[in-house]
Amino acid sequence: MKLVTYLFENSEFIGILKEDNTIVRIPYFKDMNTLIEELDNEGWEKLRVLKGKEGEISLSSVKLLSPIPHPRQDILCLGLNYTDHAKEAKQYSNEAFSSDKAKAIYFSKRVNECLPDGGNIPAYEHLTHRLDYEVELAVILGKDAYDVKKEDVKDYIFGYSVFNDMSARDLQTEHKQWYFGKSLDGFCPMGPCILTADSTSYPPELRISSKVNGELRQDGNTNMFIHDIDEVVAELSQGMTLRKGTIIATGTPKGVAMGMDKPAFLKKGDVIICSIEKIGTLTNRIV
Ligand code: MG
């Protein structure tokens, strides 16, 4: 099931996006955060009934927002979580990106608002000359997770989305901690929908790719994680409660601009298309 948040006549709604690109409105919850927080077995049943109904409105007549426009907390991110990307990052800056891979690298990313599919990313020309993209699988938790065993993690997954972990490489490396360079407004595009966890196998094995101005840059599969979803949720939840609605960005495959022989960092007018099989595509322009 694909869940979306959208604007219609200036009001925000949530709905189920059907295969024929029509939407059935979900009336039971005021927004996606509330749906994730309150959905119980009965709620799931109601959603399944709604999914069987005719769409009420076409996708083309609404404005899509990010499925979770205002996450309750910052995004939890994995750094260097694909072997081939870890290698290209290290070549770019050994000091900033050296890693022994034994332990996962965790960092957080400020999010005031997730940009939707079609949203514009500011170029911040006064702040950065090394603007980069990172397509990532976003994992959204559906239950509060504390001290969860690896074998139980799959029961905590609400769904998945396509995420672009936008990064200002100069800010990221100059400041030692990555937080500032990852956290500018507009650096959290996520969409176009949430694919609920029951809609794909677990762990998800999905092709993940990105294009810049039509040129294929990244092309991997979510089965290539160094630290997989089970390990990450089990490890973090040993000592911190991961609230339902938590978004985990699971790292990016090789092919980002900083990994190129002549890094083609993003500039005004560039269009980035991030895609994950079964979930959809997320298109954003630098302005
Ligand atoms: Mg990343």
Tab-separated table of C-alpha atoms and ligand atoms in Angstrom:
chain	number	residue	atom	x	y	z
A	1	MET	CA	0.000	0.000	0.000
A	2	LYS	CA	1.282	3.459	-0.884
A	3	LEU	CA	0.440	6.289	1.498
A	4	VAL	CA	0.636	9.934	0.493
A	5	THR	CA	0.146	13.381	1.973
A	6	TYR	CA	-1.281	15.978	-0.404
A	7	LEU	CA	-2.773	19.423	-0.709
A	8	PHE	CA	-6.140	19.904	-2.326
A	9	GLU	CA	-7.754	23.342	-2.376
A	10	ASN	CA	-5.203	24.488	0.201
A	11	SER	CA	-6.093	21.793	2.723
A	12	GLU	CA	-3.776	18.952	3.684
A	13	PHE	CA	-5.002	15.364	3.457
A	14	ILE	CA	-3.573	11.879	3.653
A	15	GLY	CA	-4.578	9.102	1.319
A	16	ILE	CA	-3.871	5.787	-0.338
A	17	LEU	CA	-2.305	6.075	-3.781
A	18	LYS	CA	-3.685	3.398	-6.071
A	19	GLU	CA	-2.041	1.753	-9.075
A	20	ASP	CA	-4.209	3.789	-11.446
A	21	ASN	CA	-2.797	7.022	-9.946
A	22	THR	CA	-5.966	7.913	-8.115
A	23	ILE	CA	-6.144	8.624	-4.404
A	24	VAL	CA	-8.584	7.426	-1.760
A	25	ARG	CA	-8.668	9.894	1.132
A	26	ILE	CA	-8.044	8.518	4.623
A	27	PRO	CA	-10.500	10.278	6.949
A	28	TYR	CA	-9.525	8.719	10.288
A	29	PHE	CA	-6.325	10.614	11.100
A	30	LYS	CA	-5.450	14.280	10.748
A	31	ASP	CA	-1.974	13.700	9.297
A	32	MET	CA	0.643	11.006	8.657
A	33	ASN	CA	2.345	11.434	12.049
A	34	THR	CA	-0.984	10.789	13.775
A	35	LEU	CA	-1.715	7.824	11.533
A	36	ILE	CA	1.639	6.232	12.388
A	37	GLU	CA	1.128	6.915	16.090
A	38	GLU	CA	-2.441	5.676	16.337
A	39	LEU	CA	-2.703	2.882	13.781
A	40	ASP	CA	-3.700	-0.394	15.436
A	41	ASN	CA	-4.938	-3.699	13.963
A	42	GLU	CA	-8.424	-2.292	13.516
A	43	GLY	CA	-6.949	0.766	11.773
A	44	TRP	CA	-5.003	-1.441	9.367
A	45	GLU	CA	-8.213	-3.273	8.552
A	46	LYS	CA	-9.956	0.029	7.796
A	47	LEU	CA	-7.100	1.028	5.483
A	48	ARG	CA	-7.358	-2.265	3.608
A	49	VAL	CA	-11.068	-1.665	3.073
A	50	LEU	CA	-10.344	1.866	1.797
A	51	LYS	CA	-7.711	0.500	-0.561
A	52	GLY	CA	-10.374	-1.613	-2.256
A	53	LYS	CA	-12.484	1.467	-3.038
A	54	GLU	CA	-12.472	3.529	-6.217
A	55	GLY	CA	-10.079	6.470	-6.165
A	56	GLU	CA	-11.804	9.793	-5.443
A	57	ILE	CA	-9.340	12.142	-7.005
A	58	SER	CA	-6.520	11.849	-9.518
A	59	LEU	CA	-2.908	12.326	-8.512
A	60	SER	CA	-2.552	14.996	-11.204
A	61	SER	CA	-5.183	17.216	-9.598
A	62	VAL	CA	-3.496	17.473	-6.194
A	63	LYS	CA	-0.144	18.785	-5.000
A	64	LEU	CA	1.888	16.050	-3.351
A	65	LEU	CA	3.673	16.900	-0.124
A	66	SER	CA	6.344	14.744	1.414
A	67	PRO	CA	4.519	11.780	3.005
A	68	ILE	CA	5.730	13.038	6.415
A	69	PRO	CA	6.080	16.786	5.825
A	70	HIS	CA	7.056	17.542	9.432
A	71	PRO	CA	8.763	14.619	11.143
A	72	ARG	CA	8.528	14.733	14.936
A	73	GLN	CA	12.283	14.258	15.299
A	74	ASP	CA	15.447	14.744	13.271
A	75	ILE	CA	16.418	12.039	10.797
A	76	LEU	CA	18.740	9.282	12.037
A	77	CYS	CA	21.350	8.611	9.361
A	78	LEU	CA	23.886	5.950	8.543
A	79	GLY	CA	27.214	7.112	7.098
A	80	LEU	CA	29.325	5.006	4.721
A	81	ASN	CA	26.921	2.061	4.729
A	82	TYR	CA	27.694	0.699	1.254
A	83	THR	CA	31.222	-0.651	0.669
A	84	ASP	CA	31.715	1.001	-2.720
A	85	HIS	CA	30.559	4.404	-1.410
A	86	ALA	CA	32.839	4.130	1.639
A	87	LYS	CA	35.731	3.668	-0.802
A	88	GLU	CA	34.911	6.709	-2.959
A	89	ALA	CA	34.356	8.887	0.120
A	90	LYS	CA	37.723	7.896	1.551
A	91	GLN	CA	39.412	8.799	-1.732
A	92	TYR	CA	37.794	12.243	-1.538
A	93	SER	CA	38.920	12.876	2.053
A	94	ASN	CA	40.710	10.268	4.083
A	95	GLU	CA	40.562	12.452	7.173
A	96	ALA	CA	36.813	13.013	7.040
A	97	PHE	CA	35.696	9.610	5.829
A	98	SER	CA	38.096	6.999	7.138
A	99	SER	CA	36.223	4.121	8.719
A	100	ASP	CA	37.103	0.593	9.807
A	101	LYS	CA	33.531	-0.502	9.002
A	102	ALA	CA	33.382	-2.596	12.172
A	103	LYS	CA	30.933	-0.187	13.790
A	104	ALA	CA	28.156	1.704	12.083
A	105	ILE	CA	28.531	5.472	11.709
A	106	TYR	CA	25.454	7.261	13.019
A	107	PHE	CA	24.687	10.943	12.667
A	108	SER	CA	21.601	13.071	12.718
A	109	LYS	CA	20.188	15.528	10.258
A	110	ARG	CA	18.034	18.471	11.252
A	111	VAL	CA	14.680	18.492	9.527
A	112	ASN	CA	12.268	21.388	9.796
A	113	GLU	CA	10.391	20.176	6.763
A	114	CYS	CA	10.812	17.310	4.314
A	115	LEU	CA	10.781	18.555	0.726
A	116	PRO	CA	8.245	16.816	-1.500
A	117	ASP	CA	8.701	15.264	-4.904
A	118	GLY	CA	8.979	18.321	-7.168
A	119	GLY	CA	10.252	20.582	-4.373
A	120	ASN	CA	13.127	23.003	-4.952
A	121	ILE	CA	16.432	22.708	-3.112
A	122	PRO	CA	18.206	26.037	-2.463
A	123	ALA	CA	21.741	26.232	-3.908
A	124	TYR	CA	23.144	28.168	-0.906
A	125	GLU	CA	25.838	29.694	-3.126
A	126	HIS	CA	26.970	31.924	-0.223
A	127	LEU	CA	27.642	28.861	1.936
A	128	THR	CA	28.773	25.993	-0.268
A	129	HIS	CA	30.402	25.181	-3.586
A	130	ARG	CA	30.250	21.438	-3.059
A	131	LEU	CA	26.589	20.541	-3.070
A	132	ASP	CA	25.983	16.800	-3.419
A	133	TYR	CA	23.159	14.251	-3.554
A	134	GLU	CA	22.767	10.824	-1.916
A	135	VAL	CA	19.846	8.545	-2.768
A	136	GLU	CA	18.864	6.484	0.280
A	137	LEU	CA	16.197	4.092	1.471
A	138	ALA	CA	14.322	5.748	4.336
A	139	VAL	CA	12.991	3.293	6.908
A	140	ILE	CA	10.068	4.492	9.027
A	141	LEU	CA	9.316	2.806	12.340
A	142	GLY	CA	5.720	1.986	13.289
A	143	LYS	CA	6.222	1.017	16.933
A	144	ASP	CA	8.288	2.394	19.791
A	145	ALA	CA	11.471	0.349	19.756
A	146	TYR	CA	13.465	-0.299	22.918
A	147	ASP	CA	15.862	-3.209	23.309
A	148	VAL	CA	14.596	-4.985	20.216
A	149	LYS	CA	16.228	-8.241	19.176
A	150	LYS	CA	17.525	-8.476	15.607
A	151	GLU	CA	15.033	-11.195	14.722
A	152	ASP	CA	12.130	-8.991	15.862
A	153	VAL	CA	13.101	-5.775	14.067
A	154	LYS	CA	10.935	-6.488	11.009
A	155	ASP	CA	7.817	-6.180	13.192
A	156	TYR	CA	8.766	-2.575	13.986
A	157	ILE	CA	8.979	-1.352	10.395
A	158	PHE	CA	6.050	0.764	9.241
A	159	GLY	CA	7.279	1.405	5.725
A	160	TYR	CA	9.819	2.844	3.339
A	161	SER	CA	10.355	5.960	1.292
A	162	VAL	CA	12.908	7.460	-1.087
A	163	PHE	CA	15.231	9.933	0.608
A	164	ASN	CA	17.892	12.295	-0.731
A	165	ASP	CA	20.507	12.988	1.940
A	166	MET	CA	21.578	16.318	0.454
A	167	SER	CA	25.031	17.316	1.631
A	168	ALA	CA	27.267	20.390	1.469
A	169	ARG	CA	30.632	18.582	1.357
A	170	ASP	CA	32.702	21.627	2.283
A	171	LEU	CA	30.618	22.331	5.398
A	172	GLN	CA	30.458	18.630	6.192
A	173	THR	CA	34.228	18.140	6.213
A	174	GLU	CA	35.379	21.550	7.518
A	175	HIS	CA	33.293	21.319	10.665
A	176	LYS	CA	34.428	17.814	11.607
A	177	GLN	CA	30.927	16.835	12.740
A	178	TRP	CA	28.666	16.383	9.719
A	179	TYR	CA	25.576	17.997	11.260
A	180	PHE	CA	25.715	21.492	9.713
A	181	GLY	CA	26.626	20.303	6.223
A	182	LYS	CA	23.711	17.880	6.222
A	183	SER	CA	21.059	20.029	7.841
A	184	LEU	CA	20.335	23.120	5.745
A	185	ASP	CA	16.682	23.808	5.009
A	186	GLY	CA	15.649	21.767	1.978
A	187	PHE	CA	18.287	19.064	2.522
A	188	CYS	CA	15.671	16.403	3.356
A	189	PRO	CA	13.712	15.597	0.204
A	190	MET	CA	11.564	12.507	0.877
A	191	GLY	CA	8.798	10.955	-1.207
A	192	PRO	CA	6.772	10.497	-3.248
A	193	CYS	CA	5.000	8.082	-0.859
A	194	ILE	CA	5.466	5.637	1.971
A	195	LEU	CA	5.397	2.044	0.778
A	196	THR	CA	4.031	0.065	3.728
A	197	ALA	CA	6.295	-2.706	4.957
A	198	ASP	CA	3.808	-5.444	4.058
A	199	SER	CA	4.114	-4.465	0.379
A	200	THR	CA	7.625	-5.803	-0.123
A	201	SER	CA	9.770	-8.658	1.146
A	202	TYR	CA	11.947	-8.236	4.220
A	203	PRO	CA	14.714	-7.318	4.235
A	204	PRO	CA	13.901	-5.144	1.222
A	205	GLU	CA	16.004	-5.949	-1.844
A	206	LEU	CA	15.259	-3.037	-4.111
A	207	ARG	CA	17.172	-1.359	-6.892
A	208	ILE	CA	18.216	2.132	-5.780
A	209	SER	CA	19.484	4.736	-8.227
A	210	SER	CA	19.916	8.411	-8.946
A	211	LYS	CA	20.256	10.562	-12.031
A	212	VAL	CA	21.465	14.129	-12.428
A	213	ASN	CA	20.141	15.927	-15.507
A	214	GLY	CA	19.256	12.538	-16.970
A	215	GLU	CA	22.689	10.984	-16.430
A	216	LEU	CA	22.734	7.825	-14.303
A	217	ARG	CA	25.044	8.463	-11.338
A	218	GLN	CA	24.168	5.886	-8.659
A	219	ASP	CA	22.895	2.375	-9.247
A	220	GLY	CA	22.840	-0.124	-6.396
A	221	ASN	CA	20.573	-2.380	-4.411
A	222	THR	CA	19.374	-2.133	-0.833
A	223	ASN	CA	20.715	-5.643	-0.236
A	224	MET	CA	24.230	-4.117	-0.223
A	225	PHE	CA	24.151	-2.502	3.232
A	226	ILE	CA	27.201	-3.015	5.428
A	227	HIS	CA	25.004	-2.629	8.516
A	228	ASP	CA	21.487	-3.866	7.763
A	229	ILE	CA	18.186	-2.692	9.192
A	230	ASP	CA	18.052	-5.479	11.789
A	231	GLU	CA	21.491	-4.619	13.088
A	232	VAL	CA	20.902	-0.857	13.171
A	233	VAL	CA	17.561	-0.921	15.001
A	234	ALA	CA	18.718	-3.640	17.407
A	235	GLU	CA	21.912	-1.758	18.195
A	236	LEU	CA	20.446	1.731	18.645
A	237	SER	CA	17.444	0.513	20.618
A	238	GLN	CA	19.681	-1.137	23.214
A	239	GLY	CA	20.030	2.184	24.912
A	240	MET	CA	17.707	4.683	23.285
A	241	THR	CA	13.998	4.519	22.579
A	242	LEU	CA	13.279	4.935	18.891
A	243	ARG	CA	9.801	6.418	18.824
A	244	LYS	CA	7.259	5.339	16.258
A	245	GLY	CA	7.586	7.673	13.284
A	246	THR	CA	11.389	7.632	13.541
A	247	ILE	CA	12.973	7.973	10.106
A	248	ILE	CA	16.257	6.179	9.478
A	249	ALA	CA	18.205	7.076	6.319
A	250	THR	CA	20.197	3.941	5.592
A	251	GLY	CA	23.141	5.295	3.601
A	252	THR	CA	23.919	5.730	-0.061
A	253	PRO	CA	25.567	3.608	-2.773
A	254	LYS	CA	28.538	4.770	-4.834
A	255	GLY	CA	28.249	7.444	-7.484
A	256	VAL	CA	27.883	10.726	-5.604
A	257	ALA	CA	29.578	13.828	-7.032
A	258	MET	CA	32.491	13.803	-4.566
A	259	GLY	CA	33.387	10.305	-5.787
A	260	MET	CA	33.902	11.368	-9.406
A	261	ASP	CA	37.366	11.933	-10.889
A	262	LYS	CA	36.250	15.471	-11.637
A	263	PRO	CA	33.506	16.013	-9.077
A	264	ALA	CA	30.447	17.516	-10.763
A	265	PHE	CA	28.900	19.148	-7.733
A	266	LEU	CA	25.346	20.372	-8.083
A	267	LYS	CA	24.576	23.848	-9.356
A	268	LYS	CA	21.493	25.946	-9.962
A	269	GLY	CA	19.170	24.359	-12.515
A	270	ASP	CA	20.358	20.776	-11.960
A	271	VAL	CA	17.613	18.180	-11.582
A	272	ILE	CA	18.175	15.151	-9.348
A	273	ILE	CA	15.964	12.108	-9.722
A	274	CYS	CA	16.220	9.527	-6.945
A	275	SER	CA	14.474	6.201	-7.535
A	276	ILE	CA	13.813	3.058	-5.576
A	277	GLU	CA	12.084	0.108	-7.164
A	278	LYS	CA	8.473	-0.383	-6.014
A	279	ILE	CA	8.419	2.916	-4.070
A	280	GLY	CA	8.806	5.480	-6.845
A	281	THR	CA	10.845	8.473	-7.887
A	282	LEU	CA	11.695	11.702	-6.125
A	283	THR	CA	12.580	14.613	-8.387
A	284	ASN	CA	14.062	17.875	-7.113
A	285	ARG	CA	15.660	20.883	-8.741
A	286	ILE	CA	18.455	23.095	-7.409
A	287	VAL	CA	17.418	26.762	-7.440
B	1	MG	MG	23.865	9.759	3.543
